Short mmCIF file of C-alpha atoms in Angstrom, two decimals:
data_model
loop_
_atom_site.label_atom_id
_atom_site.label_comp_id
_atom_site.label_asym_id
_atom_site.label_seq_id
_atom_site.Cartn_x
_atom_site.Cartn_y
_atom_site.Cartn_z
CA GLY S 117 96.61 81.06 98.03
CA ASP S 118 93.10 81.12 100.13
CA LEU S 119 92.65 84.25 101.17
CA SER S 120 88.82 83.53 102.31
CA GLU S 121 89.76 84.23 105.60
CA PHE S 122 91.89 86.98 104.97
CA LYS S 123 90.27 90.64 105.93
CA PRO S 124 92.54 93.52 105.75
CA ASP S 125 90.76 96.55 106.43
CA HIS S 126 92.32 98.43 103.68
CA ILE S 127 92.25 96.48 100.61
CA PHE S 128 88.88 97.11 98.56
CA LEU S 129 87.85 95.10 95.51
CA THR S 130 84.88 96.80 93.62
CA HIS S 131 83.00 96.44 90.58
CA ALA S 132 81.57 99.92 91.79
CA HIS S 133 81.45 103.53 89.91
CA SER S 134 81.76 106.46 92.09
CA ASP S 135 77.71 107.52 91.23
CA HIS S 136 76.92 104.12 94.05
CA LEU S 137 78.74 104.90 96.60
CA GLY S 138 77.35 108.24 97.95
CA ASP S 139 79.11 111.14 99.62
CA ALA S 140 82.92 111.74 99.26
CA ILE S 141 84.82 109.11 101.30
CA GLU S 142 88.01 109.56 102.76
CA ILE S 143 90.81 107.28 101.47
CA SER S 144 93.83 108.50 102.65
CA LYS S 145 94.54 111.42 105.08
CA LYS S 146 98.25 111.76 103.43
CA THR S 147 96.92 112.37 100.33
CA GLY S 148 93.76 114.33 101.00
CA ALA S 149 91.92 111.85 98.60
CA THR S 150 88.61 110.79 98.61
CA ILE S 151 86.74 108.01 96.57
CA HIS S 152 85.71 110.06 94.04
CA ALA S 153 89.10 111.34 93.61
CA VAL S 154 90.05 107.76 93.05
CA PHE S 155 87.25 107.24 90.45
CA GLU S 156 88.58 110.33 88.77
CA LEU S 157 91.42 108.65 87.86
CA ALA S 158 89.27 105.84 86.03
CA THR S 159 87.37 107.79 84.58
CA ARG S 160 90.39 109.77 82.90
CA PHE S 161 91.81 106.53 81.31
CA LYS S 162 88.16 106.18 79.78
CA VAL S 163 88.66 109.25 78.24
CA ASP S 164 92.39 109.70 77.74
CA SER S 165 94.62 107.21 77.01
CA HIS S 166 94.97 107.83 73.34
CA LEU S 167 98.00 105.42 72.33
CA HIS S 168 95.71 102.27 74.40
CA LYS S 169 92.96 103.02 72.36
CA GLN S 170 94.78 103.24 68.99
CA THR S 171 96.54 99.91 69.32
CA GLY S 172 94.87 98.21 72.72
CA GLY S 173 98.69 97.11 73.28
CA THR S 174 99.79 99.43 76.23
CA HIS S 175 99.22 99.80 79.98
CA CYS S 176 98.59 103.28 81.38
CA CYS S 177 99.43 104.86 84.83
CA TYR S 178 97.99 108.51 86.12
CA LEU S 179 99.93 109.98 88.92
CA ARG S 180 97.47 112.07 91.11
CA THR S 181 99.23 114.33 93.18
CA SER S 182 98.42 116.58 96.53
CA ASP S 183 97.25 119.53 94.72
CA GLY S 184 94.88 117.53 92.32
CA LYS S 185 96.94 117.03 89.33
CA ILE S 186 96.75 114.00 86.96
CA ILE S 187 99.39 113.14 84.96
CA GLU S 188 99.55 110.25 82.51
CA PHE S 189 101.84 108.19 81.56
CA GLU S 190 101.99 105.01 78.95
CA ASP S 191 103.80 101.88 77.77
CA ILE S 192 104.03 98.45 76.55
CA SER S 193 104.65 97.33 79.61
CA ARG S 194 102.52 98.54 83.28
CA HIS S 195 106.13 98.11 85.19
CA ASN S 196 107.64 100.46 82.60
CA ALA S 197 104.70 102.95 83.02
CA MET S 198 104.19 103.03 86.74
CA ASP S 199 108.46 103.39 86.74
CA LYS S 200 107.78 106.81 83.96
CA ALA S 201 105.56 107.90 86.97
CA VAL S 202 107.37 107.64 89.70
CA GLY S 203 110.35 109.14 87.66
CA TYR S 204 108.26 111.83 86.88
CA ALA S 205 107.09 112.71 90.36
CA LEU S 206 111.14 112.48 91.53
CA LEU S 207 112.27 114.49 88.77
CA ASN S 208 109.35 117.38 89.46
CA SER S 209 109.91 117.19 93.13
CA TYR S 210 106.16 115.61 93.82
CA ASP S 211 105.98 113.90 97.52
CA LEU S 212 104.81 110.63 96.40
CA ASN S 213 103.93 109.89 100.13
CA GLU S 214 101.41 112.50 99.15
CA CYS S 215 100.32 111.14 95.78
CA ILE S 216 97.95 108.16 94.55
CA LEU S 217 99.19 105.98 91.30
CA TYR S 218 96.62 104.42 89.27
CA THR S 219 97.52 101.22 86.56
CA THR S 220 95.45 99.73 84.30
CA GLY S 221 97.02 96.62 84.60
CA ARG S 222 97.03 93.28 86.93
CA VAL S 223 98.65 94.11 90.30
CA PRO S 224 101.42 91.81 91.23
CA GLN S 225 103.43 91.64 94.30
CA ASP S 226 106.64 93.34 92.48
CA MET S 227 103.91 96.14 91.79
CA VAL S 228 103.17 96.62 95.29
CA TYR S 229 106.62 96.19 96.32
CA LYS S 230 107.32 99.65 93.96
CA CYS S 231 104.73 101.67 95.84
CA ILE S 232 105.82 100.63 99.23
CA MET S 233 109.24 101.54 98.31
CA ALA S 234 108.41 104.64 96.48
CA LYS S 235 106.25 105.56 99.85
CA ILE S 236 103.25 105.58 97.52
CA PRO S 237 100.33 105.51 100.15
CA VAL S 238 97.42 104.44 97.72
CA LEU S 239 97.62 101.97 94.61
CA VAL S 240 94.56 101.90 92.36
CA SER S 241 94.33 99.43 89.82
CA LYS S 242 91.22 98.74 86.86
CA SER S 243 92.74 94.86 86.99
CA VAL S 244 92.81 92.42 89.79
CA PRO S 245 95.63 92.01 92.47
CA THR S 246 97.55 88.59 92.96
CA ASP S 247 97.28 86.95 96.32
CA ALA S 248 100.81 87.84 97.22
CA ALA S 249 100.13 91.44 96.33
CA ILE S 250 97.39 91.49 98.36
CA ARG S 251 99.72 90.02 101.70
CA LEU S 252 101.80 92.38 100.54
CA ALA S 253 99.90 95.40 100.84
CA ASP S 254 98.36 94.27 103.84
CA GLU S 255 102.08 93.81 105.87
CA TYR S 256 102.81 97.53 104.63
CA ARG S 257 99.69 98.89 105.27
CA LEU S 258 99.53 100.31 101.29
CA LYS S 259 96.01 101.02 100.65
CA LEU S 260 95.11 98.88 97.34
CA ILE S 261 92.03 99.39 95.75
CA CYS S 262 91.14 96.99 92.66
CA LEU S 263 88.64 96.49 89.69
CA CYS S 264 88.30 100.60 89.62
CA ARG S 265 86.43 100.84 86.55
#
């Protein structure tokens, strides 16, 4: 669809790196996350993601908890990697409302829906969202940050 006139204030598409953004900018009061914390997740993907480095055939999700802990999940399916992250948080009593989720995959509407249902306030991706994902994120005020590399 045409998104040329669509300008939500909580959807970000960027090719920037944190070095270009200056001092810490708050992304979410719920998570206490700054733009530097968001780019820290992208950096972790570059240095971690061992199976992805070996095969090039997996997707990764990184869950950043409110205490700054970052946990990695890999799977051949971007959906399964996300499900692993959410399941881990639930099994370990993390409040998903205070977490950030980073995914290496494209962001379709159903991945945004999963974040909304899990009450994750910030979804970050290395890749691009679909127009339906942008509209759904806007409707539910999900912070969506894409092309974060």
